[in-house]
């Protein structure tokens, strides 16, 4: 919670659930990444929060942008980034979208298979491609599925094919899993990347870049290591595996850039029990899984929740959203401790919600409007 | 697949993923419900698909409307329904929304606890309330959580409180779980409802209505019983438990009304393997969990998928969506059989997608626009 957000909510009193993002926190986060990894270029993961004000601030600070789609590329350009500061980081692209990106001047593309290389070669001849490799997400609060990337042994093949088709085989990317609290997580992936650099080097293809991905955590209920600690650990691992041939490096923070910059204001709609003798209360908010809190899926992320009853005795509650969807329950397997004095109509503040909330919001499920955002 | 949808897609060739809904199928479904349960009023669950054309057709056919929010109530009114044909069926309502509904003329409200009764009594004095009870969802493809409803033993208390506050204690509702294939599922819940009718009758409170909820399935990959079979089974159970004091009954079909009326047209964006020697291919579509197929969560609903390769040999595939979210995988635990001749750029048709797709769609996740819909 920042003083600016507290003042905004107190004076503006916005109606309905909403996200408030404090740009000062985004700025601090960007500068912390730059200090922690001074030789690494920052590509902000636009999908985390594409608010125009956030993109404009980061463009002004010199950030680059990791974009998942043509609309995200257009938003980054509108925010003031030039095309050479944009990466089309989605490994799953329609061929006509690659063509459109190339027309817009984008020259850096993610791939993870031969078929995608062929699309890029046809629509963006001569562009730079980096191949994403799978890596073990141990230590991540939200380990990634195998959806993106190929096994490291296939990556050399994919990049060789790119070189053969006239593309610039530019580098390797990986992602250590979201909300990664293990400082050593980057080490194994960097070892794989260095091995691919050597293998292709032996074949006369000189890779240039390692994309270290995202995974930088934001603070929810548990403490997480500081950005500087990540910086030291990653820098050490790069030196360990690449010796004195240090590649260009880039990072793609999303959650780590905006997560702690935002707070969702919500309201208690109902508190009830399923039978009179129940101990556990059900607390229903005016925001749920389909209104922006999709990351509570499988109770993966537990957001800190503040009420005006700080210090009061608490009791375990099931926390749920306002829709008629029975899956719209936020925390039930591990109930959430809330003040026993909490009442219907009370305001609650959900912290750490600056990333992956507004855009996940359903367009109109149950007739509820998408989550509004105020960027201050 | 209907001839009208086939013709629409062939002649209009809409760009990007989209849902096409055939109103003739919706009409047939409505008439089938009316034939199967001639003495039961149909309250269409607007949240399943609130397209204005669907609501207007159903209003014209004489349907009533189960609404989850003020915007849904306003949509039903706009479609031509009068306020007495509308139920505010969400048990979780802001007090100011109850007030707004009352101003709009709505007189029928769902409750499942004393606190909600008190809100309704303050804002809609004299209105009719029905109390939702929990019931065992055995047999449902998507059993409901305990989010809505109270234990039957508490319902009498809730309705007595309503009568005490000057509301009309009107009835009982329950929901046997979504995509319910067990014809007997309604029996146990009707037994509980009848017991509450007797208990309150003894105290001089005469309930009038049983809301049989939804749960009527649509056909996905497996066959489901016909609507008439549900009608017979439910009618028998009502007679068994209520003898010759048959209450008013209402049903709230959503999926059963529109599920099989819609087809999503999508496109194969990428087909790849994670390593060269893998057997299983990953097939990526231009629609996924965040673009409208949220009901694939936990692989709950398996939609039938048609391609232009009908009859070709198939092989198991992992099916995933186009976003950079690693959770955006549709079917992986149980891979999906798709033709081995399927290629990047091919069109695929996802059947049975008329319900719970468009409104679940994320507003702009990864920059992708929400699912478009054409109602024909």
PDB file of C-alpha atoms in Angstrom, chain A residues 152-334:
ATOM      1  CA  UNK A 152      17.699 -28.227 -25.444  1.00  0.00           C
ATOM      2  CA  UNK A 153      18.947 -30.976 -27.809  1.00  0.00           C
ATOM      3  CA  UNK A 154      16.422 -29.832 -30.447  1.00  0.00           C
ATOM      4  CA  UNK A 155      17.256 -26.123 -30.130  1.00  0.00           C
ATOM      5  CA  UNK A 156      20.521 -26.361 -32.060  1.00  0.00           C
ATOM      6  CA  UNK A 157      18.660 -28.019 -34.917  1.00  0.00           C
ATOM      7  CA  UNK A 158      15.979 -25.290 -34.916  1.00  0.00           C
ATOM      8  CA  UNK A 159      18.582 -22.508 -34.973  1.00  0.00           C
ATOM      9  CA  UNK A 160      20.674 -24.219 -37.642  1.00  0.00           C
ATOM     10  CA  UNK A 161      17.554 -24.404 -39.780  1.00  0.00           C
ATOM     11  CA  UNK A 162      17.030 -20.674 -39.184  1.00  0.00           C
ATOM     12  CA  UNK A 163      20.587 -19.898 -40.349  1.00  0.00           C
ATOM     13  CA  UNK A 164      20.075 -22.098 -43.398  1.00  0.00           C
ATOM     14  CA  UNK A 165      16.950 -20.062 -44.319  1.00  0.00           C
ATOM     15  CA  UNK A 166      18.808 -16.767 -44.059  1.00  0.00           C
ATOM     16  CA  UNK A 167      17.621 -15.725 -40.617  1.00  0.00           C
ATOM     17  CA  UNK A 168      20.028 -14.549 -37.923  1.00  0.00           C
ATOM     18  CA  UNK A 169      20.289 -17.357 -35.377  1.00  0.00           C
ATOM     19  CA  UNK A 170      20.501 -14.942 -32.502  1.00  0.00           C
ATOM     20  CA  UNK A 171      20.165 -16.712 -29.181  1.00  0.00           C
ATOM     21  CA  UNK A 172      18.461 -18.854 -26.609  1.00  0.00           C
ATOM     22  CA  UNK A 173      15.631 -18.058 -24.232  1.00  0.00           C
ATOM     23  CA  UNK A 174      14.113 -19.851 -21.289  1.00  0.00           C
ATOM     24  CA  UNK A 175      11.753 -19.168 -18.413  1.00  0.00           C
ATOM     25  CA  UNK A 176      12.422 -20.500 -14.951  1.00  0.00           C
ATOM     26  CA  UNK A 177       8.767 -20.384 -13.877  1.00  0.00           C
ATOM     27  CA  UNK A 178       6.616 -17.629 -12.488  1.00  0.00           C
ATOM     28  CA  UNK A 179       7.195 -16.213  -9.009  1.00  0.00           C
ATOM     29  CA  UNK A 180      10.555 -17.970  -8.809  1.00  0.00           C
ATOM     30  CA  UNK A 181      12.015 -17.768  -5.301  1.00  0.00           C
ATOM     31  CA  UNK A 182      15.060 -19.949  -5.931  1.00  0.00           C
ATOM     32  CA  UNK A 183      18.068 -17.825  -6.815  1.00  0.00           C
ATOM     33  CA  UNK A 184      19.828 -20.835  -8.326  1.00  0.00           C
ATOM     34  CA  UNK A 185      17.021 -21.557 -10.810  1.00  0.00           C
ATOM     35  CA  UNK A 186      18.764 -19.719 -13.639  1.00  0.00           C
ATOM     36  CA  UNK A 187      21.952 -21.775 -13.277  1.00  0.00           C
ATOM     37  CA  UNK A 188      20.827 -25.019 -14.952  1.00  0.00           C
ATOM     38  CA  UNK A 189      19.175 -23.207 -17.837  1.00  0.00           C
ATOM     39  CA  UNK A 190      22.295 -21.113 -18.414  1.00  0.00           C
ATOM     40  CA  UNK A 191      24.382 -24.306 -18.531  1.00  0.00           C
ATOM     41  CA  UNK A 192      22.079 -25.650 -21.285  1.00  0.00           C
ATOM     42  CA  UNK A 193      22.237 -22.351 -23.151  1.00  0.00           C
ATOM     43  CA  UNK A 194      26.043 -22.268 -23.015  1.00  0.00           C
ATOM     44  CA  UNK A 195      26.200 -25.825 -24.378  1.00  0.00           C
ATOM     45  CA  UNK A 196      24.041 -24.798 -27.371  1.00  0.00           C
ATOM     46  CA  UNK A 197      26.256 -21.735 -27.945  1.00  0.00           C
ATOM     47  CA  UNK A 198      29.281 -24.062 -28.101  1.00  0.00           C
ATOM     48  CA  UNK A 199      27.611 -26.651 -30.315  1.00  0.00           C
ATOM     49  CA  UNK A 200      26.532 -24.046 -32.864  1.00  0.00           C
ATOM     50  CA  UNK A 201      29.827 -22.169 -32.572  1.00  0.00           C
ATOM     51  CA  UNK A 202      31.564 -25.357 -33.670  1.00  0.00           C
ATOM     52  CA  UNK A 203      29.349 -25.306 -36.759  1.00  0.00           C
ATOM     53  CA  UNK A 204      30.228 -21.698 -37.524  1.00  0.00           C
ATOM     54  CA  UNK A 205      27.024 -20.182 -36.158  1.00  0.00           C
ATOM     55  CA  UNK A 206      27.772 -17.586 -33.514  1.00  0.00           C
ATOM     56  CA  UNK A 207      24.831 -16.982 -31.187  1.00  0.00           C
ATOM     57  CA  UNK A 208      24.796 -13.587 -29.463  1.00  0.00           C
ATOM     58  CA  UNK A 209      22.071 -13.405 -26.875  1.00  0.00           C
ATOM     59  CA  UNK A 210      20.627 -15.161 -23.873  1.00  0.00           C
ATOM     60  CA  UNK A 211      17.088 -14.182 -22.946  1.00  0.00           C
ATOM     61  CA  UNK A 212      16.835 -14.888 -19.222  1.00  0.00           C
ATOM     62  CA  UNK A 213      13.049 -14.599 -19.276  1.00  0.00           C
ATOM     63  CA  UNK A 214      10.928 -13.543 -16.346  1.00  0.00           C
ATOM     64  CA  UNK A 215      10.101 -15.268 -13.107  1.00  0.00           C
ATOM     65  CA  UNK A 216      11.142 -12.396 -10.865  1.00  0.00           C
ATOM     66  CA  UNK A 217       8.674 -12.524  -8.002  1.00  0.00           C
ATOM     67  CA  UNK A 218       6.529  -9.930  -6.325  1.00  0.00           C
ATOM     68  CA  UNK A 219       5.847 -10.041  -2.614  1.00  0.00           C
ATOM     69  CA  UNK A 220       2.515 -11.684  -1.767  1.00  0.00           C
ATOM     70  CA  UNK A 221       2.193 -13.216   1.695  1.00  0.00           C
ATOM     71  CA  UNK A 222       5.725 -14.577   1.881  1.00  0.00           C
ATOM     72  CA  UNK A 223       8.960 -12.591   1.679  1.00  0.00           C
ATOM     73  CA  UNK A 224      10.962 -12.946  -1.517  1.00  0.00           C
ATOM     74  CA  UNK A 225      14.630 -12.214  -2.206  1.00  0.00           C
ATOM     75  CA  UNK A 226      15.485  -8.676  -3.320  1.00  0.00           C
ATOM     76  CA  UNK A 227      16.120  -7.852  -6.976  1.00  0.00           C
ATOM     77  CA  UNK A 228      19.832  -7.271  -6.224  1.00  0.00           C
ATOM     78  CA  UNK A 229      20.178 -10.844  -4.986  1.00  0.00           C
ATOM     79  CA  UNK A 230      18.746 -12.119  -8.284  1.00  0.00           C
ATOM     80  CA  UNK A 231      21.134  -9.883 -10.158  1.00  0.00           C
ATOM     81  CA  UNK A 232      24.199 -11.217  -8.344  1.00  0.00           C
ATOM     82  CA  UNK A 233      23.129 -14.828  -8.687  1.00  0.00           C
ATOM     83  CA  UNK A 234      22.371 -14.518 -12.407  1.00  0.00           C
ATOM     84  CA  UNK A 235      25.570 -12.591 -13.143  1.00  0.00           C
ATOM     85  CA  UNK A 236      27.607 -15.259 -11.360  1.00  0.00           C
ATOM     86  CA  UNK A 237      25.898 -18.041 -13.327  1.00  0.00           C
ATOM     87  CA  UNK A 238      26.463 -16.254 -16.643  1.00  0.00           C
ATOM     88  CA  UNK A 239      30.169 -15.931 -15.869  1.00  0.00           C
ATOM     89  CA  UNK A 240      30.356 -19.527 -14.660  1.00  0.00           C
ATOM     90  CA  UNK A 241      28.929 -20.965 -17.865  1.00  0.00           C
ATOM     91  CA  UNK A 242      30.129 -18.500 -20.512  1.00  0.00           C
ATOM     92  CA  UNK A 243      33.594 -17.701 -19.102  1.00  0.00           C
ATOM     93  CA  UNK A 244      35.024 -14.640 -20.806  1.00  0.00           C
ATOM     94  CA  UNK A 245      32.689 -14.807 -23.791  1.00  0.00           C
ATOM     95  CA  UNK A 246      29.768 -13.113 -22.122  1.00  0.00           C
ATOM     96  CA  UNK A 247      26.708 -12.924 -24.396  1.00  0.00           C
ATOM     97  CA  UNK A 248      24.208 -10.083 -24.592  1.00  0.00           C
ATOM     98  CA  UNK A 249      21.534 -10.736 -22.004  1.00  0.00           C
ATOM     99  CA  UNK A 250      17.956  -9.601 -21.732  1.00  0.00           C
ATOM    100  CA  UNK A 251      15.284 -10.135 -19.064  1.00  0.00           C
ATOM    101  CA  UNK A 252      11.513 -10.058 -19.398  1.00  0.00           C
ATOM    102  CA  UNK A 253      10.028  -9.051 -16.053  1.00  0.00           C
ATOM    103  CA  UNK A 254       6.256  -8.665 -15.868  1.00  0.00           C
ATOM    104  CA  UNK A 255       5.042  -9.528 -12.384  1.00  0.00           C
ATOM    105  CA  UNK A 256       8.341  -8.273 -10.935  1.00  0.00           C
ATOM    106  CA  UNK A 257       7.821  -4.891 -12.648  1.00  0.00           C
ATOM    107  CA  UNK A 258       4.182  -4.140 -11.824  1.00  0.00           C
ATOM    108  CA  UNK A 259       2.858  -6.725  -9.334  1.00  0.00           C
ATOM    109  CA  UNK A 260       3.520  -4.726  -6.185  1.00  0.00           C
ATOM    110  CA  UNK A 261       2.537  -1.437  -7.863  1.00  0.00           C
ATOM    111  CA  UNK A 262      -1.184  -2.235  -7.814  1.00  0.00           C
ATOM    112  CA  UNK A 263      -3.963  -2.693  -5.297  1.00  0.00           C
ATOM    113  CA  UNK A 264      -7.491  -3.852  -5.979  1.00  0.00           C
ATOM    114  CA  UNK A 265     -10.244  -2.221  -3.965  1.00  0.00           C
ATOM    115  CA  UNK A 266     -13.162  -4.581  -3.412  1.00  0.00           C
ATOM    116  CA  UNK A 267     -16.255  -4.787  -1.214  1.00  0.00           C
ATOM    117  CA  UNK A 268     -17.723  -7.554   0.933  1.00  0.00           C
ATOM    118  CA  UNK A 269     -21.058  -8.446  -0.680  1.00  0.00           C
ATOM    119  CA  UNK A 270     -22.152 -11.249   1.639  1.00  0.00           C
ATOM    120  CA  UNK A 271     -20.977 -13.201   4.679  1.00  0.00           C
ATOM    121  CA  UNK A 272     -22.866 -16.417   5.398  1.00  0.00           C
ATOM    122  CA  UNK A 273     -22.716 -19.940   6.701  1.00  0.00           C
ATOM    123  CA  UNK A 274     -23.949 -23.116   5.074  1.00  0.00           C
ATOM    124  CA  UNK A 275     -25.592 -24.249   8.272  1.00  0.00           C
ATOM    125  CA  UNK A 276     -26.128 -22.496  11.584  1.00  0.00           C
ATOM    126  CA  UNK A 277     -23.614 -24.609  13.452  1.00  0.00           C
ATOM    127  CA  UNK A 278     -20.782 -24.145  10.886  1.00  0.00           C
ATOM    128  CA  UNK A 279     -17.551 -22.645  12.110  1.00  0.00           C
ATOM    129  CA  UNK A 280     -16.269 -21.450   8.772  1.00  0.00           C
ATOM    130  CA  UNK A 281     -17.883 -18.397   7.211  1.00  0.00           C
ATOM    131  CA  UNK A 282     -18.151 -17.838   3.492  1.00  0.00           C
ATOM    132  CA  UNK A 283     -17.082 -14.328   2.516  1.00  0.00           C
ATOM    133  CA  UNK A 284     -18.159 -13.156  -0.944  1.00  0.00           C
ATOM    134  CA  UNK A 285     -16.392 -10.217  -2.595  1.00  0.00           C
ATOM    135  CA  UNK A 286     -17.436  -8.159  -5.610  1.00  0.00           C
ATOM    136  CA  UNK A 287     -14.414  -9.477  -7.523  1.00  0.00           C
ATOM    137  CA  UNK A 288     -13.476 -13.083  -8.180  1.00  0.00           C
ATOM    138  CA  UNK A 289     -11.789 -15.472 -10.594  1.00  0.00           C
ATOM    139  CA  UNK A 290     -13.580 -14.042 -13.616  1.00  0.00           C
ATOM    140  CA  UNK A 291     -13.273 -10.387 -12.631  1.00  0.00           C
ATOM    141  CA  UNK A 292      -9.479 -10.255 -12.577  1.00  0.00           C
ATOM    142  CA  UNK A 293      -8.263 -12.696  -9.941  1.00  0.00           C
ATOM    143  CA  UNK A 294      -7.698 -15.578 -12.383  1.00  0.00           C
ATOM    144  CA  UNK A 295      -4.330 -16.289 -10.787  1.00  0.00           C
ATOM    145  CA  UNK A 296      -6.100 -17.697  -7.729  1.00  0.00           C
ATOM    146  CA  UNK A 297      -6.731 -20.742  -9.971  1.00  0.00           C
ATOM    147  CA  UNK A 298      -5.858 -23.827  -7.924  1.00  0.00           C
ATOM    148  CA  UNK A 299      -5.246 -21.316  -5.120  1.00  0.00           C
ATOM    149  CA  UNK A 300      -1.843 -20.699  -6.739  1.00  0.00           C
ATOM    150  CA  UNK A 301      -1.349 -17.131  -5.629  1.00  0.00           C
ATOM    151  CA  UNK A 302      -2.497 -15.947  -2.211  1.00  0.00           C
ATOM    152  CA  UNK A 303      -2.847 -12.201  -2.224  1.00  0.00           C
ATOM    153  CA  UNK A 304      -2.432 -10.234   1.007  1.00  0.00           C
ATOM    154  CA  UNK A 305      -5.793  -8.713   1.951  1.00  0.00           C
ATOM    155  CA  UNK A 306      -6.177  -5.654   4.155  1.00  0.00           C
ATOM    156  CA  UNK A 307      -9.313  -4.538   5.917  1.00  0.00           C
ATOM    157  CA  UNK A 308     -10.121  -1.662   8.260  1.00  0.00           C
ATOM    158  CA  UNK A 309     -10.159  -4.201  11.106  1.00  0.00           C
ATOM    159  CA  UNK A 310      -6.352  -4.496  11.397  1.00  0.00           C
ATOM    160  CA  UNK A 311      -5.360  -6.129  14.670  1.00  0.00           C
ATOM    161  CA  UNK A 312      -8.774  -7.708  15.255  1.00  0.00           C
ATOM    162  CA  UNK A 313      -9.067 -11.403  16.018  1.00  0.00           C
ATOM    163  CA  UNK A 314      -9.289 -13.487  12.829  1.00  0.00           C
ATOM    164  CA  UNK A 315     -10.952 -16.742  11.822  1.00  0.00           C
ATOM    165  CA  UNK A 316     -10.647 -18.936   8.740  1.00  0.00           C
ATOM    166  CA  UNK A 317     -13.044 -18.069   5.884  1.00  0.00           C
ATOM    167  CA  UNK A 318     -13.792 -19.436   2.455  1.00  0.00           C
ATOM    168  CA  UNK A 319     -13.342 -16.531   0.062  1.00  0.00           C
ATOM    169  CA  UNK A 320     -15.411 -16.400  -3.137  1.00  0.00           C
ATOM    170  CA  UNK A 321     -16.358 -14.116  -6.001  1.00  0.00           C
ATOM    171  CA  UNK A 322     -19.730 -12.603  -6.915  1.00  0.00           C
ATOM    172  CA  UNK A 323     -20.674 -14.611 -10.011  1.00  0.00           C
ATOM    173  CA  UNK A 324     -23.178 -17.448 -10.324  1.00  0.00           C
ATOM    174  CA  UNK A 325     -20.302 -19.721 -11.310  1.00  0.00           C
ATOM    175  CA  UNK A 326     -19.636 -22.332  -8.711  1.00  0.00           C
ATOM    176  CA  UNK A 327     -15.946 -22.437  -9.711  1.00  0.00           C
ATOM    177  CA  UNK A 328     -15.620 -18.782  -8.762  1.00  0.00           C
ATOM    178  CA  UNK A 329     -14.125 -19.552  -5.345  1.00  0.00           C
ATOM    179  CA  UNK A 330     -10.763 -17.951  -4.507  1.00  0.00           C
ATOM    180  CA  UNK A 331      -9.557 -19.767  -1.374  1.00  0.00           C
ATOM    181  CA  UNK A 332     -11.241 -22.819   0.076  1.00  0.00           C
ATOM    182  CA  UNK A 333      -8.745 -25.716   0.326  1.00  0.00           C
ATOM    183  CA  UNK A 334      -6.636 -23.437   2.494  1.00  0.00           C
TER     184      UNK A 334
END
